PDB file of C-alpha atoms in Angstrom:
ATOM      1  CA  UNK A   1     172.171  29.547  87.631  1.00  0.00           C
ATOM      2  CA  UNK A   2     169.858  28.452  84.938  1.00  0.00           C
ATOM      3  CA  UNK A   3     166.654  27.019  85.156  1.00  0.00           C
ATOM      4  CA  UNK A   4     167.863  23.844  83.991  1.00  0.00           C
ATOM      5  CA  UNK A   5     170.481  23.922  86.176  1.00  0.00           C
ATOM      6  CA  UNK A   6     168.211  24.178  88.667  1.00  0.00           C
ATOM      7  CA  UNK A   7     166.074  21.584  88.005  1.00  0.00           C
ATOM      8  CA  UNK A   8     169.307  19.426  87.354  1.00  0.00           C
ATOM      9  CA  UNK A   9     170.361  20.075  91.315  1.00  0.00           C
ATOM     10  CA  UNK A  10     167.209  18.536  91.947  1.00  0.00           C
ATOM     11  CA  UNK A  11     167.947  15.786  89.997  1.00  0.00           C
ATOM     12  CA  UNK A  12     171.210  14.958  91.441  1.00  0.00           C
ATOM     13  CA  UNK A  13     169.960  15.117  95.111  1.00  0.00           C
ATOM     14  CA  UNK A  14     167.475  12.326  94.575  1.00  0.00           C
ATOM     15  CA  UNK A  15     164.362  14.320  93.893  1.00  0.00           C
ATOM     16  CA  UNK A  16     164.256  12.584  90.334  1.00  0.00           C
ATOM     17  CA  UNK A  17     161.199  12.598  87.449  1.00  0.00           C
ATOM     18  CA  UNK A  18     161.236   8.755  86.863  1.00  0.00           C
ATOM     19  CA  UNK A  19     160.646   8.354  90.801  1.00  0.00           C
ATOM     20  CA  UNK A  20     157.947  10.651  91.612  1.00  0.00           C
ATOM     21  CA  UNK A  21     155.119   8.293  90.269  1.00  0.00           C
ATOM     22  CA  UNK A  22     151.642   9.504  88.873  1.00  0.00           C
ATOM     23  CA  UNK A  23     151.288  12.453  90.489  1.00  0.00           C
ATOM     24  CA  UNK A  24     153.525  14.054  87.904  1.00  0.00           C
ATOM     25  CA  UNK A  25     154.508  17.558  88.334  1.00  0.00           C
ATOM     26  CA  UNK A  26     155.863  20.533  85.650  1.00  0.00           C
ATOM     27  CA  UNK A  27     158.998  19.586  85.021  1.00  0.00           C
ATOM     28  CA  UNK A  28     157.322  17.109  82.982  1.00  0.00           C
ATOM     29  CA  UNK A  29     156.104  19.295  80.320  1.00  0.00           C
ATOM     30  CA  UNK A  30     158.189  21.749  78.359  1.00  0.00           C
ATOM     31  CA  UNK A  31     155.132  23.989  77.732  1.00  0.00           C
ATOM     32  CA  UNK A  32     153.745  23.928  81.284  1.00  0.00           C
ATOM     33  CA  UNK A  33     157.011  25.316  82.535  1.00  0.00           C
ATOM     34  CA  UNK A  34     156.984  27.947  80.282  1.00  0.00           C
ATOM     35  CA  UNK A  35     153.726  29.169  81.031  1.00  0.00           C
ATOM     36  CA  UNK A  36     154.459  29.199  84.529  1.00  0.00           C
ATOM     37  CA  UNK A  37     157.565  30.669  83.849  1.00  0.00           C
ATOM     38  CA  UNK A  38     156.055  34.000  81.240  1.00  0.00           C
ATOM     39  CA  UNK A  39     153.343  34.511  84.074  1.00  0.00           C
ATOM     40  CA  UNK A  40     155.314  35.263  86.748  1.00  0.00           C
ATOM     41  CA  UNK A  41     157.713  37.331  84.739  1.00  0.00           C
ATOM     42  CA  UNK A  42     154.513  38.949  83.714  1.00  0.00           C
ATOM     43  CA  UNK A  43     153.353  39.602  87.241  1.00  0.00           C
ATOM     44  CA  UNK A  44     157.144  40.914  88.283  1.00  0.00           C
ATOM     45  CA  UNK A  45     156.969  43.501  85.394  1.00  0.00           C
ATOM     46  CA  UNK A  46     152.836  44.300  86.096  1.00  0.00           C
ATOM     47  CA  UNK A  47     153.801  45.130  89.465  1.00  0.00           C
ATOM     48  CA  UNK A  48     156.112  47.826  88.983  1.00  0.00           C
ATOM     49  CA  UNK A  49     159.029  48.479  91.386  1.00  0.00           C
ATOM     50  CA  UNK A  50     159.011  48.379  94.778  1.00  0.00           C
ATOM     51  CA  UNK A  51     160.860  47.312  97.693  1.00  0.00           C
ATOM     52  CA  UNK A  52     158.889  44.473  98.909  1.00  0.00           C
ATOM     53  CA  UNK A  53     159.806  40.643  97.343  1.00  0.00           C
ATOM     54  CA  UNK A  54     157.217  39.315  94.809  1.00  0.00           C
ATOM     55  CA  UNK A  55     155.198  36.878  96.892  1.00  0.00           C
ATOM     56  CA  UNK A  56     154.358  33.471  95.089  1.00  0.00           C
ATOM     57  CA  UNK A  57     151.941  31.161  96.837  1.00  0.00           C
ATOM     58  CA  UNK A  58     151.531  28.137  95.827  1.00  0.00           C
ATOM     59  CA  UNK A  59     148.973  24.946  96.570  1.00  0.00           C
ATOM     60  CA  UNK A  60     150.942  21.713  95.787  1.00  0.00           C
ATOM     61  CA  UNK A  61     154.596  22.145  96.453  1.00  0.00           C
ATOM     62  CA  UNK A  62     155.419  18.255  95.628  1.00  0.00           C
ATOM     63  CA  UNK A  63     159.015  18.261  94.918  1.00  0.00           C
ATOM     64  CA  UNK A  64     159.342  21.793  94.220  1.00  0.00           C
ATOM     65  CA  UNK A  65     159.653  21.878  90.371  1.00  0.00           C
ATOM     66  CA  UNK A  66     157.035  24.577  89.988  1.00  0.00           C
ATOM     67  CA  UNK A  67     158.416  26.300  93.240  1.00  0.00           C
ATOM     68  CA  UNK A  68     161.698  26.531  91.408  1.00  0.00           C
ATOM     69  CA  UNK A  69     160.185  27.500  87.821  1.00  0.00           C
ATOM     70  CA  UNK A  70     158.324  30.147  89.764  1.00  0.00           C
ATOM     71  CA  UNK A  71     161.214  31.221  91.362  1.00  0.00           C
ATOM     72  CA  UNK A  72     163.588  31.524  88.510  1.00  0.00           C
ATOM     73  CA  UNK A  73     160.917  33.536  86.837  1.00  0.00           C
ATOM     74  CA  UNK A  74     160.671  35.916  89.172  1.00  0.00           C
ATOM     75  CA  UNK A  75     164.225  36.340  90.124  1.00  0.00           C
ATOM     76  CA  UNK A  76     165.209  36.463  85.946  1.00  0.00           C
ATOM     77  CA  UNK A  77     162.859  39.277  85.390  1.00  0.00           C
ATOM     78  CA  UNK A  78     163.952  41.251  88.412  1.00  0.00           C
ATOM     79  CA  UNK A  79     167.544  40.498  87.744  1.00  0.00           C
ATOM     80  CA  UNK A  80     167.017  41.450  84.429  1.00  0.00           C
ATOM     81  CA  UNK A  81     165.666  45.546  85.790  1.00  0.00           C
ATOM     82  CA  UNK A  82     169.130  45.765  87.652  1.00  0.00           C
ATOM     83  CA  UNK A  83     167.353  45.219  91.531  1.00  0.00           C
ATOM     84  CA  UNK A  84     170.318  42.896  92.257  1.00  0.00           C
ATOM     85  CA  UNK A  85     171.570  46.526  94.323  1.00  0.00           C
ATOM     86  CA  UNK A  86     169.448  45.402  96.920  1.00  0.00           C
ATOM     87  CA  UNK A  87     172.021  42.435  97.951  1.00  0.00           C
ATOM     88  CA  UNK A  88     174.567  45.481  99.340  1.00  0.00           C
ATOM     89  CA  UNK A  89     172.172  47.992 100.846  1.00  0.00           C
ATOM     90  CA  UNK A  90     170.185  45.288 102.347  1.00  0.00           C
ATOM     91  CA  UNK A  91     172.710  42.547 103.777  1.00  0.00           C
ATOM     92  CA  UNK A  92     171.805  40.094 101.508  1.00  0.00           C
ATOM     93  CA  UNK A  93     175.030  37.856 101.402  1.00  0.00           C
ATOM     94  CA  UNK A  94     176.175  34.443  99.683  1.00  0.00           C
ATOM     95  CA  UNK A  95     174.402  35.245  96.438  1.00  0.00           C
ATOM     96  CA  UNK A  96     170.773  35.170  98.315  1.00  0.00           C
ATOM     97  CA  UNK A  97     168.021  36.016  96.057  1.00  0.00           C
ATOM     98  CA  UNK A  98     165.003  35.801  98.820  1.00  0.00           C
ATOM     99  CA  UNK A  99     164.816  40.149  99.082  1.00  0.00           C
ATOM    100  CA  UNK A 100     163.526  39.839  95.191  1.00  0.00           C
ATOM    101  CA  UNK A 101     160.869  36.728  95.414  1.00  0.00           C
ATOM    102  CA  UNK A 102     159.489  34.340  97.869  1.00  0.00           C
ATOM    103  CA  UNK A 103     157.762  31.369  98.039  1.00  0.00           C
ATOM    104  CA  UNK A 104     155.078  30.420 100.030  1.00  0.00           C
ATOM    105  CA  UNK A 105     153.733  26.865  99.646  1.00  0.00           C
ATOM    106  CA  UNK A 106     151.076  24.903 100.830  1.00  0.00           C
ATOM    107  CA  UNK A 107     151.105  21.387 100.734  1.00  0.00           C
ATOM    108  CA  UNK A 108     149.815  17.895 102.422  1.00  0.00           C
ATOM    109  CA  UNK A 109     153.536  16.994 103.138  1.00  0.00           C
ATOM    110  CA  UNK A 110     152.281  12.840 102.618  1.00  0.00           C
ATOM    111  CA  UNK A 111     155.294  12.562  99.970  1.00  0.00           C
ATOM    112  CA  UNK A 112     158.210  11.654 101.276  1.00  0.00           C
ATOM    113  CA  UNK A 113     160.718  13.678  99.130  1.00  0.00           C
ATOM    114  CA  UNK A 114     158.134  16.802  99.623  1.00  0.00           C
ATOM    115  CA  UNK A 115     160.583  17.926 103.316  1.00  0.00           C
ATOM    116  CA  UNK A 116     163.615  16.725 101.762  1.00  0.00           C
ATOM    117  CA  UNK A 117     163.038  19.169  98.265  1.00  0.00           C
ATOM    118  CA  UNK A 118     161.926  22.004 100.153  1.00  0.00           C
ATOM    119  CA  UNK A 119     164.975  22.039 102.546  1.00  0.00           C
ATOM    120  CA  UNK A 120     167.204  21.666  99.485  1.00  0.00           C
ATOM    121  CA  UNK A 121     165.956  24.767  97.483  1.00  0.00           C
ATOM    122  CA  UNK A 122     166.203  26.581 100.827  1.00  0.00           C
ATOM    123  CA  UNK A 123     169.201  25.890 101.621  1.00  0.00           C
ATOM    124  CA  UNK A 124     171.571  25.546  98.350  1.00  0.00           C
ATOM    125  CA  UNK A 125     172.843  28.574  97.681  1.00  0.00           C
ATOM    126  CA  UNK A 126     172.891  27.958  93.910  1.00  0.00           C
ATOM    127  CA  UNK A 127     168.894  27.664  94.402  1.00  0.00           C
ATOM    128  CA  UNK A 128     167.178  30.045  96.809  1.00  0.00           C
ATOM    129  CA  UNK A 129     168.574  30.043 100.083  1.00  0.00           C
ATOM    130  CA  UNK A 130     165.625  31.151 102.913  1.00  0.00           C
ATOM    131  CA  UNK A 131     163.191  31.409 100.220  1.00  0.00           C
ATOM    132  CA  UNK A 132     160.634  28.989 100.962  1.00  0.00           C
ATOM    133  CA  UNK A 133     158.524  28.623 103.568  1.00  0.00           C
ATOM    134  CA  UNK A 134     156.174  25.613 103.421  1.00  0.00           C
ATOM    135  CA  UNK A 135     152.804  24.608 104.759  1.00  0.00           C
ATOM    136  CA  UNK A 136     152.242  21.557 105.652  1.00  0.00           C
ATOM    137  CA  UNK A 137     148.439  20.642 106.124  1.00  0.00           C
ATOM    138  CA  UNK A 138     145.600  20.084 104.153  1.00  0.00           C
ATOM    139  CA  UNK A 139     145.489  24.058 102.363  1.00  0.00           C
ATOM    140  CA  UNK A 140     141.411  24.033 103.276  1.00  0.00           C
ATOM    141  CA  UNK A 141     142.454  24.636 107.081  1.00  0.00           C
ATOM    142  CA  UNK A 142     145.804  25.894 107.441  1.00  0.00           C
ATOM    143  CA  UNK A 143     145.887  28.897 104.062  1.00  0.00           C
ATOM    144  CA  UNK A 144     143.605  31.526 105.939  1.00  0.00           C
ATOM    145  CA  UNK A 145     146.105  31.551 109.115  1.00  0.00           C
ATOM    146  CA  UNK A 146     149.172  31.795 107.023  1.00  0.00           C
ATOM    147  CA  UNK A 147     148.159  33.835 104.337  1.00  0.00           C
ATOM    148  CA  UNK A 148     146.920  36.475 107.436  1.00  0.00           C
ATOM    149  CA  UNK A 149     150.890  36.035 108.601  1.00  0.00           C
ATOM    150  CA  UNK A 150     151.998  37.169 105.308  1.00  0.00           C
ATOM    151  CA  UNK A 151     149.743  39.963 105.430  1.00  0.00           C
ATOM    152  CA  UNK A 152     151.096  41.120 108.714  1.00  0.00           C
ATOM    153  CA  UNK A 153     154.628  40.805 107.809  1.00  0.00           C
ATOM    154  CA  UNK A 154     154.582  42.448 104.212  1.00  0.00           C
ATOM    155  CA  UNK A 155     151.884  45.251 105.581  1.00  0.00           C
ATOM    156  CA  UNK A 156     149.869  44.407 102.700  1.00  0.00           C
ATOM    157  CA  UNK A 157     146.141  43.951 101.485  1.00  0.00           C
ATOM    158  CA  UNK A 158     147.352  40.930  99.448  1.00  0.00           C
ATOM    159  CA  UNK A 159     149.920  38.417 100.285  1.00  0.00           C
ATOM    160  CA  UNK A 160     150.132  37.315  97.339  1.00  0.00           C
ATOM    161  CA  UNK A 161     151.624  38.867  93.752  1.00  0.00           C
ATOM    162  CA  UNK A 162     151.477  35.107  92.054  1.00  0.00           C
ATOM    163  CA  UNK A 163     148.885  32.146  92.926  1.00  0.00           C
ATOM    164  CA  UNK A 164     148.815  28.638  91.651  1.00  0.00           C
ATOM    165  CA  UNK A 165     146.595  26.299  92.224  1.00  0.00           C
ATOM    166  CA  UNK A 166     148.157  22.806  91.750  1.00  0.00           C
ATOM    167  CA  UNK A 167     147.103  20.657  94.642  1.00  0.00           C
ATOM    168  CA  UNK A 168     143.724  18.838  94.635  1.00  0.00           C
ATOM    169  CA  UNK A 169     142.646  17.997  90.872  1.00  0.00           C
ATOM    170  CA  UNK A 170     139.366  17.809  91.533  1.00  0.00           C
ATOM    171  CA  UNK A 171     136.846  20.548  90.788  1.00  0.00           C
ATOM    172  CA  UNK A 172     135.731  21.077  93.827  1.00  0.00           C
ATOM    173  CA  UNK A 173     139.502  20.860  95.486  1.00  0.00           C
ATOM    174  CA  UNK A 174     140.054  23.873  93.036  1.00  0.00           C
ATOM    175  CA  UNK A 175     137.070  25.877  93.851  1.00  0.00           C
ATOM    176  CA  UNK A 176     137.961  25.245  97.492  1.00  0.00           C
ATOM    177  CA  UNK A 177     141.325  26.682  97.077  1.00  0.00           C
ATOM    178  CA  UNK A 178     140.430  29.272  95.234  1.00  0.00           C
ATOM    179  CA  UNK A 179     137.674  30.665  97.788  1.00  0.00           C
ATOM    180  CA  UNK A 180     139.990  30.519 100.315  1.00  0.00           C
ATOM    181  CA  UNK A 181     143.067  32.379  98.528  1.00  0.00           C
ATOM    182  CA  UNK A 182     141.395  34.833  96.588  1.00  0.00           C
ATOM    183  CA  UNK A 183     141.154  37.599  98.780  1.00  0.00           C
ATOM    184  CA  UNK A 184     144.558  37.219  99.811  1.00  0.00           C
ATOM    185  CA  UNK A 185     145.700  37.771  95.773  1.00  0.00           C
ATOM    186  CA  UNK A 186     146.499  41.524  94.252  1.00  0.00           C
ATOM    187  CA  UNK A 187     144.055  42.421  92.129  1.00  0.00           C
ATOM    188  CA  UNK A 188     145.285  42.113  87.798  1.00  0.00           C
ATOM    189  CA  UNK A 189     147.332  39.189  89.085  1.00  0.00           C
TER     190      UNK A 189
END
């Protein structure tokens, strides 16, 4: 499925633009998508092959636009250097794409389309079934915890291949999240 189409499942399960208020989100701008969108391809090709999913964390899930413009990226560009194998040697079944990217979000959960969005892109197998695991919590107390987790699980140095940082707009939220993610991000990321 396209990204649009994507975005348009959203859409049609009430997780709609016009009813998300002002905290907006990227599937209001064109360019911000895209940007989103070339990085993580950029980060999937930087990274070179291996056998281990690209890992995108996020801070501010919301209604899971970015999570599914991350997503798409990521899953495009790896689709794109023929890794889709990996669905028959690794018992991937109904079209899952969670062996080539996940998702690993961190958000306050106050919203109350924020469960409702998250459960849909995990569960939709047009989407990304079982690729999402979210966070709920302010990211300040629960990322060090879960990003350890991730470390475990992946038998990594970094948990993370992609960061944003889209939660608290203030400039000390930012420099907050950032000093507690950034030893959990690969290095040229």
């Amino acid at each position: 499925a396209s990204l649009a189409t994507r975005l348009e499942l959203l859409a049609a399960n009430g997780i709609r633009q016009s009813r998300l208020g002002p905290q907006g989100n990227v599937g209001r701008s064109s360019v911000q998508m895209r940007c989103y969108y070339e990085l993580v391809r950029f980060a999937a090709r930087s990274r070179g092959r291996t056998a281990s999913p690209l890992q995108i964390c996020e801070v501010g899930f919301n209604a899971g636009h970015s999570a599914l413009v991350l997503l798409s990226a990521a899953v495009d560009e790896l689709d794109d250097r023929s890794l889709l194998h990996a669905r028959s040697t690794n018992g991937y079944a109904n079209g899952s794409t969670s062996h080539l990217a996940r998702y690993l979000g961190f958000d306050l959960g106050d919203l109350p389309w924020t469960l409702a969005a998250a459960s849909l892109i995990n569960t939709s197998t047009t989407l990304f079934p079982g690729a999402v695991r979210l966070v709920l919590g302010d990211s300040a107390r629960t990322a060090k915890a879960a990003l350890h987790g991730v470390r475990r699980a992946r038998r990594s140095r970094w948990p993370c291949d992609v960061l944003s940082i889209d939660g608290n707009h203030t400039i000390g939220g930012v420099l907050d999240d950032w000093a507690s993610f950034r030893r959990f991000v690969r290095p040229g990321t």
